[in-house]
Short mmCIF file of C-alpha atoms and ligand atoms in Angstrom, two decimals:
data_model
loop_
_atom_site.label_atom_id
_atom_site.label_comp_id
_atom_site.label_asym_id
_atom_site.label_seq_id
_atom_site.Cartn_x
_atom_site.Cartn_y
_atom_site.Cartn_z
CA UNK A 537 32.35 12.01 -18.36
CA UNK A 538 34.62 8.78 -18.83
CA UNK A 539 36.97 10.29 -16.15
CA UNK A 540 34.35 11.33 -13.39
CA UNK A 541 34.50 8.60 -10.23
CA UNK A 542 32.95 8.91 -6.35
CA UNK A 543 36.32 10.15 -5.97
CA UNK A 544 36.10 13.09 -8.20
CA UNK A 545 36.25 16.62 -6.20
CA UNK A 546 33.27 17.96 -7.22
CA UNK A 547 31.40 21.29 -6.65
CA UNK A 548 27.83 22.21 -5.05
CA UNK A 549 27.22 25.52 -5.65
CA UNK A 550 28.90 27.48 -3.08
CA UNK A 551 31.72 25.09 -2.41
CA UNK A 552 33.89 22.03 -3.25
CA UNK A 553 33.60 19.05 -1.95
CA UNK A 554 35.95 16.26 -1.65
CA UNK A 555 34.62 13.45 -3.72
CA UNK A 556 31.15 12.54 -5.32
CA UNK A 557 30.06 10.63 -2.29
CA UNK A 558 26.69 12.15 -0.42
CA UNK A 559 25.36 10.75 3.28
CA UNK A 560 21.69 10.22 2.77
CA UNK A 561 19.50 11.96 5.30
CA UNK A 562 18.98 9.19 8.00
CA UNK A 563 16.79 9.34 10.72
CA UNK A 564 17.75 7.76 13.51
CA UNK A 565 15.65 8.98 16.45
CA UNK A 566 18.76 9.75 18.99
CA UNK A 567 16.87 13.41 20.65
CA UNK A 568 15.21 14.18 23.62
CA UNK A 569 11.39 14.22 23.81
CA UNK A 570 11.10 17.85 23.60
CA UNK A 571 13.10 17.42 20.00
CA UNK A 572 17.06 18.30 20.97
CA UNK A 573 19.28 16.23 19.32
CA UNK A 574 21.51 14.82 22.11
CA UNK A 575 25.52 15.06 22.56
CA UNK A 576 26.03 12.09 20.84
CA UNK A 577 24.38 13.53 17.43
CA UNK A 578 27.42 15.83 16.79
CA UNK A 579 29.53 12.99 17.32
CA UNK A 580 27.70 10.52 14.91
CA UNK A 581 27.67 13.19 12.09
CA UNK A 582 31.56 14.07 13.15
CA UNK A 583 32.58 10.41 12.87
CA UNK A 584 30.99 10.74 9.20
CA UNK A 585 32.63 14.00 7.38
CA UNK A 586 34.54 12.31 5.03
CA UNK A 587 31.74 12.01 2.59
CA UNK A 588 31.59 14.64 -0.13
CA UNK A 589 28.36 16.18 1.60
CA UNK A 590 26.15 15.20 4.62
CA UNK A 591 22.66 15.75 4.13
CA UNK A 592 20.87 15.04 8.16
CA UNK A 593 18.25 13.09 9.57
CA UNK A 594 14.75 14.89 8.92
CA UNK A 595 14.64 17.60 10.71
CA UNK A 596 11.00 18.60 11.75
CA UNK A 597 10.92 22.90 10.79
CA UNK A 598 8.39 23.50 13.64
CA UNK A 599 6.63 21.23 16.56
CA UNK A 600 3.64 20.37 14.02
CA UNK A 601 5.77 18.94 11.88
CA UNK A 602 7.14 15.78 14.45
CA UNK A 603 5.24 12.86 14.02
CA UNK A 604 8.18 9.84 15.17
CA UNK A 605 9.36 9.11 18.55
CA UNK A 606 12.51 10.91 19.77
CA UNK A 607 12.54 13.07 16.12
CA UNK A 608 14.90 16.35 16.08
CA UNK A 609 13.17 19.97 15.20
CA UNK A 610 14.91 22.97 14.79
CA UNK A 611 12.62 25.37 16.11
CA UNK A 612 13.46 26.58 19.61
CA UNK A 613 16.66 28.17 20.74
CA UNK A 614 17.78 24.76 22.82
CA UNK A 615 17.25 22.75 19.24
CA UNK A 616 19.19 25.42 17.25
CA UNK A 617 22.16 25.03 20.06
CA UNK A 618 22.25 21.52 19.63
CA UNK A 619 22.23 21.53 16.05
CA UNK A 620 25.54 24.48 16.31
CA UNK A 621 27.20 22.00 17.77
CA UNK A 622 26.72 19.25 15.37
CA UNK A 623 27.72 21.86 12.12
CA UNK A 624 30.83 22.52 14.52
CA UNK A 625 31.74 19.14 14.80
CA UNK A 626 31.82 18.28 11.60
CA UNK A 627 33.10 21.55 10.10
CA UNK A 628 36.07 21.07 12.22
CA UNK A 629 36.62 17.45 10.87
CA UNK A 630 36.45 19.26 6.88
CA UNK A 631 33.12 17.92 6.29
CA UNK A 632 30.10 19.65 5.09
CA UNK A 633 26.79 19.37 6.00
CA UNK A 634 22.90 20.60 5.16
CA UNK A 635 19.97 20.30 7.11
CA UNK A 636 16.98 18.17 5.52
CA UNK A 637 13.19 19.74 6.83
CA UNK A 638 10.87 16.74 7.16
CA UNK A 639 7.44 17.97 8.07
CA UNK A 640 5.12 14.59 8.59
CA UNK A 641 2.21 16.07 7.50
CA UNK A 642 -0.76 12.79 8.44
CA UNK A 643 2.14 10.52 9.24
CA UNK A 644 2.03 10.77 12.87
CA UNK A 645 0.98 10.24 16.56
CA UNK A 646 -0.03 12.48 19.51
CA UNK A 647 2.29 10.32 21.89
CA UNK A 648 4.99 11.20 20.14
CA UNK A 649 4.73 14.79 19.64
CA UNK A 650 4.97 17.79 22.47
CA UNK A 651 2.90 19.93 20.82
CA UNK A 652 -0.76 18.83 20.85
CA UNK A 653 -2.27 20.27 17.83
CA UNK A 654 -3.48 17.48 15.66
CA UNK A 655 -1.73 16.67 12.52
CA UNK A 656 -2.00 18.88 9.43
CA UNK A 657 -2.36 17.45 5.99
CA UNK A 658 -3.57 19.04 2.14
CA UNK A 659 -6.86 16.90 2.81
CA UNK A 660 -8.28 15.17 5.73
CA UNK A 661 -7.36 11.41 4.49
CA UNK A 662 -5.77 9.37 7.32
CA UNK A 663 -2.77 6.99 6.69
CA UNK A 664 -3.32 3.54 6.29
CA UNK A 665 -0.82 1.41 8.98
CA UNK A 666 0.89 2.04 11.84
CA UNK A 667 3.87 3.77 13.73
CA UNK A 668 6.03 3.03 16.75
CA UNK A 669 5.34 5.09 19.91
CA UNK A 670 7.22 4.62 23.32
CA UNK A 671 4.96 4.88 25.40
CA UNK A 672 2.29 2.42 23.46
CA UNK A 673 3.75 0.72 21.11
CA UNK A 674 2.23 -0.05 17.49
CA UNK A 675 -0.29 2.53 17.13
CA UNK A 676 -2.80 3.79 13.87
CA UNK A 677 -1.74 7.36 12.75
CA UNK A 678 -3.59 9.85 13.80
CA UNK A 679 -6.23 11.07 11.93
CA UNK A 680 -5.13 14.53 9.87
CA UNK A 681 -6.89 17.62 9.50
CA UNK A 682 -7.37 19.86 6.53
CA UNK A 683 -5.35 23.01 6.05
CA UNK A 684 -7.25 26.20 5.60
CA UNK A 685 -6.33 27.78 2.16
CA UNK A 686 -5.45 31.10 4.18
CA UNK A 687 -3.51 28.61 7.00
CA UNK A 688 -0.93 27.79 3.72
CA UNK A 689 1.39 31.12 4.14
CA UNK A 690 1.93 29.88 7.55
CA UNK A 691 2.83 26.47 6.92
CA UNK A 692 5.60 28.16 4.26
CA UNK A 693 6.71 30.27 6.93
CA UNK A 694 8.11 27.42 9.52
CA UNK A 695 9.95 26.63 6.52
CA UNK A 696 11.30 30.13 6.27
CA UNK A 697 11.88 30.25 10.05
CA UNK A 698 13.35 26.70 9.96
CA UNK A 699 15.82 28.11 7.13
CA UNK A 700 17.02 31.01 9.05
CA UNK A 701 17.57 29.02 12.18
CA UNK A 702 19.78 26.17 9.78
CA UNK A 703 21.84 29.05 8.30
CA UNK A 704 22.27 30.48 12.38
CA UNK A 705 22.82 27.15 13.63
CA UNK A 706 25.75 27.15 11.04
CA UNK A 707 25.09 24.53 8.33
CA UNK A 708 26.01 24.74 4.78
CA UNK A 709 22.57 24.90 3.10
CA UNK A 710 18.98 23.17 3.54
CA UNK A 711 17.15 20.25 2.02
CA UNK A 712 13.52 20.03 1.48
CA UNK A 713 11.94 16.79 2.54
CA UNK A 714 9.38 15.91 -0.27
CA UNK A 715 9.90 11.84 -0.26
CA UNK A 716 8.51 9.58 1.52
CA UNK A 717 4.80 10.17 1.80
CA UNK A 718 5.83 13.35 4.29
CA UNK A 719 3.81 16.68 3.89
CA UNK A 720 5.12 18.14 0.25
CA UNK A 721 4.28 14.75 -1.23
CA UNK A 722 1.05 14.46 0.36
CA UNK A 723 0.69 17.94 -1.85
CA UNK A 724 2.02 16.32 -4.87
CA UNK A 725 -0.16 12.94 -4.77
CA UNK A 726 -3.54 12.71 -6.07
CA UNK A 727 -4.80 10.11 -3.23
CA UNK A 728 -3.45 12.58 -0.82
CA UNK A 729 -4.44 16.02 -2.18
CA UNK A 730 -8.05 16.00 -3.18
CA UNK A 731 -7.77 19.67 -2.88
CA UNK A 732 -10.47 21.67 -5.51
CA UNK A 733 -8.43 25.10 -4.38
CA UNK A 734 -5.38 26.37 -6.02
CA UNK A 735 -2.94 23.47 -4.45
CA UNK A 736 -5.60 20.73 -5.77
CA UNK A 737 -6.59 19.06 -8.44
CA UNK A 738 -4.47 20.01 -12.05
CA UNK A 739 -0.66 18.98 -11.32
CA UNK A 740 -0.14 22.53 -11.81
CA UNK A 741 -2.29 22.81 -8.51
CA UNK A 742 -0.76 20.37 -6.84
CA UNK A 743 3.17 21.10 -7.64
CA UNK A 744 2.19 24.98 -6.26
CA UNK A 745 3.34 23.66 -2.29
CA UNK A 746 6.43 22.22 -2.51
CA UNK A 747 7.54 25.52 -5.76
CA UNK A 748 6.57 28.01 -3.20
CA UNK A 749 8.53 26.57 -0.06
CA UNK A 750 11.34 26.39 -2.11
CA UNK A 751 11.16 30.15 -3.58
CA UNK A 752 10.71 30.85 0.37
CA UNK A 753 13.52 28.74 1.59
CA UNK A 754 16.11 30.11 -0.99
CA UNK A 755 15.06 34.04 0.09
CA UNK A 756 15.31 32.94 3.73
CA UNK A 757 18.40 31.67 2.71
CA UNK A 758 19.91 34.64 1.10
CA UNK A 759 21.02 32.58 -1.80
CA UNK A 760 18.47 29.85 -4.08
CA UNK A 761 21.89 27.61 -4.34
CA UNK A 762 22.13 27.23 -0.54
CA UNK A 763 19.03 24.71 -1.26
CA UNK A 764 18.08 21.11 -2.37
CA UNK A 765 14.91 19.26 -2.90
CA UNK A 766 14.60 15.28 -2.51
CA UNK A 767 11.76 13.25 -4.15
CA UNK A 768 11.03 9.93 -4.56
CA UNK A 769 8.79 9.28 -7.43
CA UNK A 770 6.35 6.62 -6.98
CA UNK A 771 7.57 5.72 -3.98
CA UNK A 772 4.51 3.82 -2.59
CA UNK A 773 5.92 4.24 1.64
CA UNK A 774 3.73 5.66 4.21
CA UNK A 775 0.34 5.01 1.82
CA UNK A 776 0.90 7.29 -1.07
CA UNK A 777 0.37 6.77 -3.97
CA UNK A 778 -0.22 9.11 -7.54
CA UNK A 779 -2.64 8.34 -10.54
CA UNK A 780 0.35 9.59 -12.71
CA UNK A 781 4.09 9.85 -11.34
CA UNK A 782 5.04 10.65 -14.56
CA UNK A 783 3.30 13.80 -15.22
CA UNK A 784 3.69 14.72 -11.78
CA UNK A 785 7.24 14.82 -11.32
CA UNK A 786 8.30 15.87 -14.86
CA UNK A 787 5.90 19.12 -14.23
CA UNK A 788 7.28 19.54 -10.80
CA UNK A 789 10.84 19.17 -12.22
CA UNK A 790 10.14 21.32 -15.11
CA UNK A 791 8.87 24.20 -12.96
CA UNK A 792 11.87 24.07 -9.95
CA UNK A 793 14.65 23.40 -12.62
CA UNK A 794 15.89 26.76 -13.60
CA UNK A 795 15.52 28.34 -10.33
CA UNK A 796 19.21 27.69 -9.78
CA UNK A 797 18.89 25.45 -6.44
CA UNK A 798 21.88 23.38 -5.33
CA UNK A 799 20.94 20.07 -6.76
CA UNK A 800 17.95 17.70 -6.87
CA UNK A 801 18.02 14.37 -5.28
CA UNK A 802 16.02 11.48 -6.37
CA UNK A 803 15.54 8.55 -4.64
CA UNK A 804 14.56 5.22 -7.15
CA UNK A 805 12.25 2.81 -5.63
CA UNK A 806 11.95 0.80 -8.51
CA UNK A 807 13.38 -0.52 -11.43
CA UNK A 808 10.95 0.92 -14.27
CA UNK A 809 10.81 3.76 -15.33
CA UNK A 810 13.65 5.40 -15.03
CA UNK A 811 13.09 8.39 -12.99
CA UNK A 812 16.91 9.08 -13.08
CA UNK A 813 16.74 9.33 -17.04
CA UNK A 814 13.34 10.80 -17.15
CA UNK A 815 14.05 13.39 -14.80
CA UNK A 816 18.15 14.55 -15.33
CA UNK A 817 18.00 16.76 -18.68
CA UNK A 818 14.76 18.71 -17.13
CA UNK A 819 17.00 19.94 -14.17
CA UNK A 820 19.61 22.43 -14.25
CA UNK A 821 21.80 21.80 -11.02
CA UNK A 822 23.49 18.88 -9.40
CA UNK A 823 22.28 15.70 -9.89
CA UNK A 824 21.76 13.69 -6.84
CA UNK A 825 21.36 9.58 -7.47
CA UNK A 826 20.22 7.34 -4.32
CA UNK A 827 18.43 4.27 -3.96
CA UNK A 828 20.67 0.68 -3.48
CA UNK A 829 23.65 1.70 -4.56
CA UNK A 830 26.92 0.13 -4.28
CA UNK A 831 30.46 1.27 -5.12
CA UNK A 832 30.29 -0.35 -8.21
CA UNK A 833 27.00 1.07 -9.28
CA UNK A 834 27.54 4.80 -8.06
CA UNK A 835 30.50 4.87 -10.14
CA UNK A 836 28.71 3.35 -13.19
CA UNK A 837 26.48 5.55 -12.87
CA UNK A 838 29.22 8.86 -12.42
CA UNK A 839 31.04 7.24 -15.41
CA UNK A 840 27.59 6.94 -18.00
CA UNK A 841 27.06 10.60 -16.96
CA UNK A 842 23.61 9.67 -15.56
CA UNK A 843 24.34 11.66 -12.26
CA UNK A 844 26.60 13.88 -10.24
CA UNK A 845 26.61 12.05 -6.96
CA UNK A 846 25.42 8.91 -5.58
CA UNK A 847 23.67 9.17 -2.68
CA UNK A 848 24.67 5.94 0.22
CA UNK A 849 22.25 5.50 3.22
CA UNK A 850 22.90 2.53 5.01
CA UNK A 851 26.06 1.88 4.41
CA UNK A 852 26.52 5.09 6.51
CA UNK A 853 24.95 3.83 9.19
CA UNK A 854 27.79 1.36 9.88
CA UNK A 855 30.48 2.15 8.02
CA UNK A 856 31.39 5.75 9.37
CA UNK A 857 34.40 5.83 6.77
CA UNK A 858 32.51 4.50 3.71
CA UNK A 859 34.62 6.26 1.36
CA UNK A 860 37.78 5.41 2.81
CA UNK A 861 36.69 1.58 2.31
CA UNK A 862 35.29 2.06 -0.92
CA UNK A 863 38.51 3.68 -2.36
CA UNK A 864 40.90 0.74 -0.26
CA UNK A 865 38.71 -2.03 -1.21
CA UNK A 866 37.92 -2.72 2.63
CA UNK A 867 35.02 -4.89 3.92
CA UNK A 868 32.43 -3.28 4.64
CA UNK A 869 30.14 -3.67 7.82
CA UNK A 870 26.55 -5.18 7.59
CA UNK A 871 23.64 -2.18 8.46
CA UNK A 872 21.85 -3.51 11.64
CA UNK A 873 18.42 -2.82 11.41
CA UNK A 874 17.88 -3.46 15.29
CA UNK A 875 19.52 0.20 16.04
CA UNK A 876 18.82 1.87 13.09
CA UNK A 877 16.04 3.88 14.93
CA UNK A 878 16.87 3.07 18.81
CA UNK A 879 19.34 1.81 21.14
CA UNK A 880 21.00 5.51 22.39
CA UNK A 881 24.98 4.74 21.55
CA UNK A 882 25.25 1.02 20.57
CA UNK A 883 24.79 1.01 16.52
CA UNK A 884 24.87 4.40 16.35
CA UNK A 885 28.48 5.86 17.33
CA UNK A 886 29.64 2.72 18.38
CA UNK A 887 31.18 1.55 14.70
CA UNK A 888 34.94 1.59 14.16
CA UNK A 889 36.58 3.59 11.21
CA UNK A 890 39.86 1.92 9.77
C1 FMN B 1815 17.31 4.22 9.09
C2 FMN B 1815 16.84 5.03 7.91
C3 FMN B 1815 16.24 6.25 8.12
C4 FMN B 1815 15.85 7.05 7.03
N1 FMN B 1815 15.33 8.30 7.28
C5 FMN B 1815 15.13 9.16 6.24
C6 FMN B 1815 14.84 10.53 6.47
O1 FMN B 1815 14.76 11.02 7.62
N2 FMN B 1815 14.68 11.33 5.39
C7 FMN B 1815 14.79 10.84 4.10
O2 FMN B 1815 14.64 11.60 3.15
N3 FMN B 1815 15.06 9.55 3.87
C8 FMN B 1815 15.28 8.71 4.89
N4 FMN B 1815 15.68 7.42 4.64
C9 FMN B 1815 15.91 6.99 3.24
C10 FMN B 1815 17.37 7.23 2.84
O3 FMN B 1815 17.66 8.61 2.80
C11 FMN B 1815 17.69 6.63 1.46
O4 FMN B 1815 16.94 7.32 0.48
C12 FMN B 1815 17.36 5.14 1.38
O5 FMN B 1815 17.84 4.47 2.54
C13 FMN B 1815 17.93 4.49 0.12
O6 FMN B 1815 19.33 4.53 0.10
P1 FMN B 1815 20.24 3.26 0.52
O7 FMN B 1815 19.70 2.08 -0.26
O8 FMN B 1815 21.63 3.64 0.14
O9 FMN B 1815 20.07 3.06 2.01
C14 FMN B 1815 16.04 6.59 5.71
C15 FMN B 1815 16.62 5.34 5.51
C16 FMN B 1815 17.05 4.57 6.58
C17 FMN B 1815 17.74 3.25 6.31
#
């Protein structure tokens, strides 16, 4: 693998891409309250096609799923407009882009939702913290409610909806959210899921969620390598945490890695252990590396043979031509924080390429 560098051409599944370079999914909170992604979305992504893949913001599959302030969903024919006009723009700049399905699961408030069901979780165990809201500020999360083992199917089929909409709406294939603390990990984690029915309890149990979504999300998609998975192992955000990450993941990993998906994305938090070792020879797919990289350690990383692409999230944000300045040596542009999740334009569409 001496030769491989984030300038390699590589290959997802159905098509090439033009280096090794992968936008993380980002959100950045720029649609309307009844979840449209504005005009200014197509042009954000647009600006950023040069990277080997795009992978979007999270993307709520139905209303339940929102939990954030001024979140996308791709549920109702104004949504799946918007988001045809964002696969447009960047198709017609030569970039490629999938769609990443974030459901919240407990991490959520009614303020910032337009549907007003409550929150749906594995088991009814609120989130520790808080979350931004417009209209009130810092507020506790709402407090979840329990799925019905015969609710389940239904919850798999927004996915299913949510993949057929992504395929209409024109983009290249779909991610499944199941980082973060969000709904699939809440399925995964043992202080999440204290489940006794078939998604509880043994990891086999708990891994059962986020295999079937994924068996339902490639059929939906007419094709299991149209599809990706992210997870962040031990990643403790949004309150989650797991008695054994280790087990967990490897089982999960083991049971989703011959199903011939497009690639698996894993997101290090920390230094020890090495999820990227641990977790590489049990997949059979594209290897997706994110987590603090820089140039120097993406391509260390390509070169060792440790992954197949390194993901880059907020260098994105403003650098829109982060692989043109990574293969000229160019500066690159300090994230700003301040705009990363407001501020309409400025911060978002308002950075300079070369
Ligand atoms: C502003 C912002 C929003 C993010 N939103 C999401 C998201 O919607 N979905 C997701 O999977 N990760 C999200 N992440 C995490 C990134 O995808 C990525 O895993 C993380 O930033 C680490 O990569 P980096 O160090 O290159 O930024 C977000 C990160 C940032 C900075």
């Amino acid at each position: 693998m001496a030769d491989v560098n984030l300038f390699t051409p590589g290959r997802i599944d159905g098509f090439d891409t033009k280096n090794r370079i992968v936008m993380a999914p980002m959100t950045r909170c720029r649609a309307d309250a009844q979840g449209v992604p504005t005009d200014i979305v197509a042009e954000y992504y647009a600006q950023r096609a040069a990277a080997g893949l795009i992978i979007t913001e999270g993307i709520a599959p139905s209303a339940v799923g929102l939990g954030y302030a001024r979140t996308p969903a791709i549920e109702s024919p104004a949504q799946v407009a918007a988001w045809k006009k964002v696969t447009g723009a960047v198709h017609a700049k030569g970039g490629r882009i999938f769609a990443q399905f974030m459901h919240v699961g407990r991490i959520g408030h009614s303020a910032n939702r337009y549907t007003k069901t409550p929150l749906v979780a594995p088991s009814a165990v609120k989130a520790a913290g808080q979350m931004w809201t417009d209209a009130m500020q810092m507020q506790d999360y709402d407090a979840p409610r329990e799925l019905a083992l015969h609710e389940i199917p239904g919850v798999v089929e927004e996915y299913v909806a949510a993949t057929k909409n992504a395929i209409a709406a024109g983009f290249d294939g779909v991610e499944l959210h199941s980082a973060s603390g969000y709904l699939p990990m809440q399925f995964l984690s043992s202080n999440t899921n204290l489940r006794t029915d078939a998604y509880g309890g043994h990891v086999h149990n708990r891994v059962k969620f986020v295999v079937e979504v994924l068996e339902a999300m490639a059929k939906a998609a007419g094709s299991v390598d149209k599809v990706g998975i992210k997870i962040s192992p031990a990643m403790p955000f949004n309150d989650i945490s797991d008695a054994n990450p280790v087990e967990t993941y490897t089982t999960l990993v083991k049971a989703i890695g011959n199903m011939g998906l497009a690639y698996l994305h894993v997101l290090q938090s920390a230094p020890e252990p090495s999820y990227f070792q641990m977790l590489r020879p049990l997949f059979k797919g594209r290897f997706f590396a994110g987590g603090g990289f820089t140039k120097e350690s993406g391509d260390a990383l390509l070169r060792s043979g440790g992954a197949d692409f390194i993901v880059y999230g907020k260098l994105f944000t403003s650098n829109p031509d982060l692989p043109a300045r990574f293969e000229k040596g160019a500066p690159l542009v300090d994230p700003d924080p301040n705009t990363f999740y407001a501020g309409a334009e400025q911060g978002y569409i308002t950075y300079a390429s070369l």
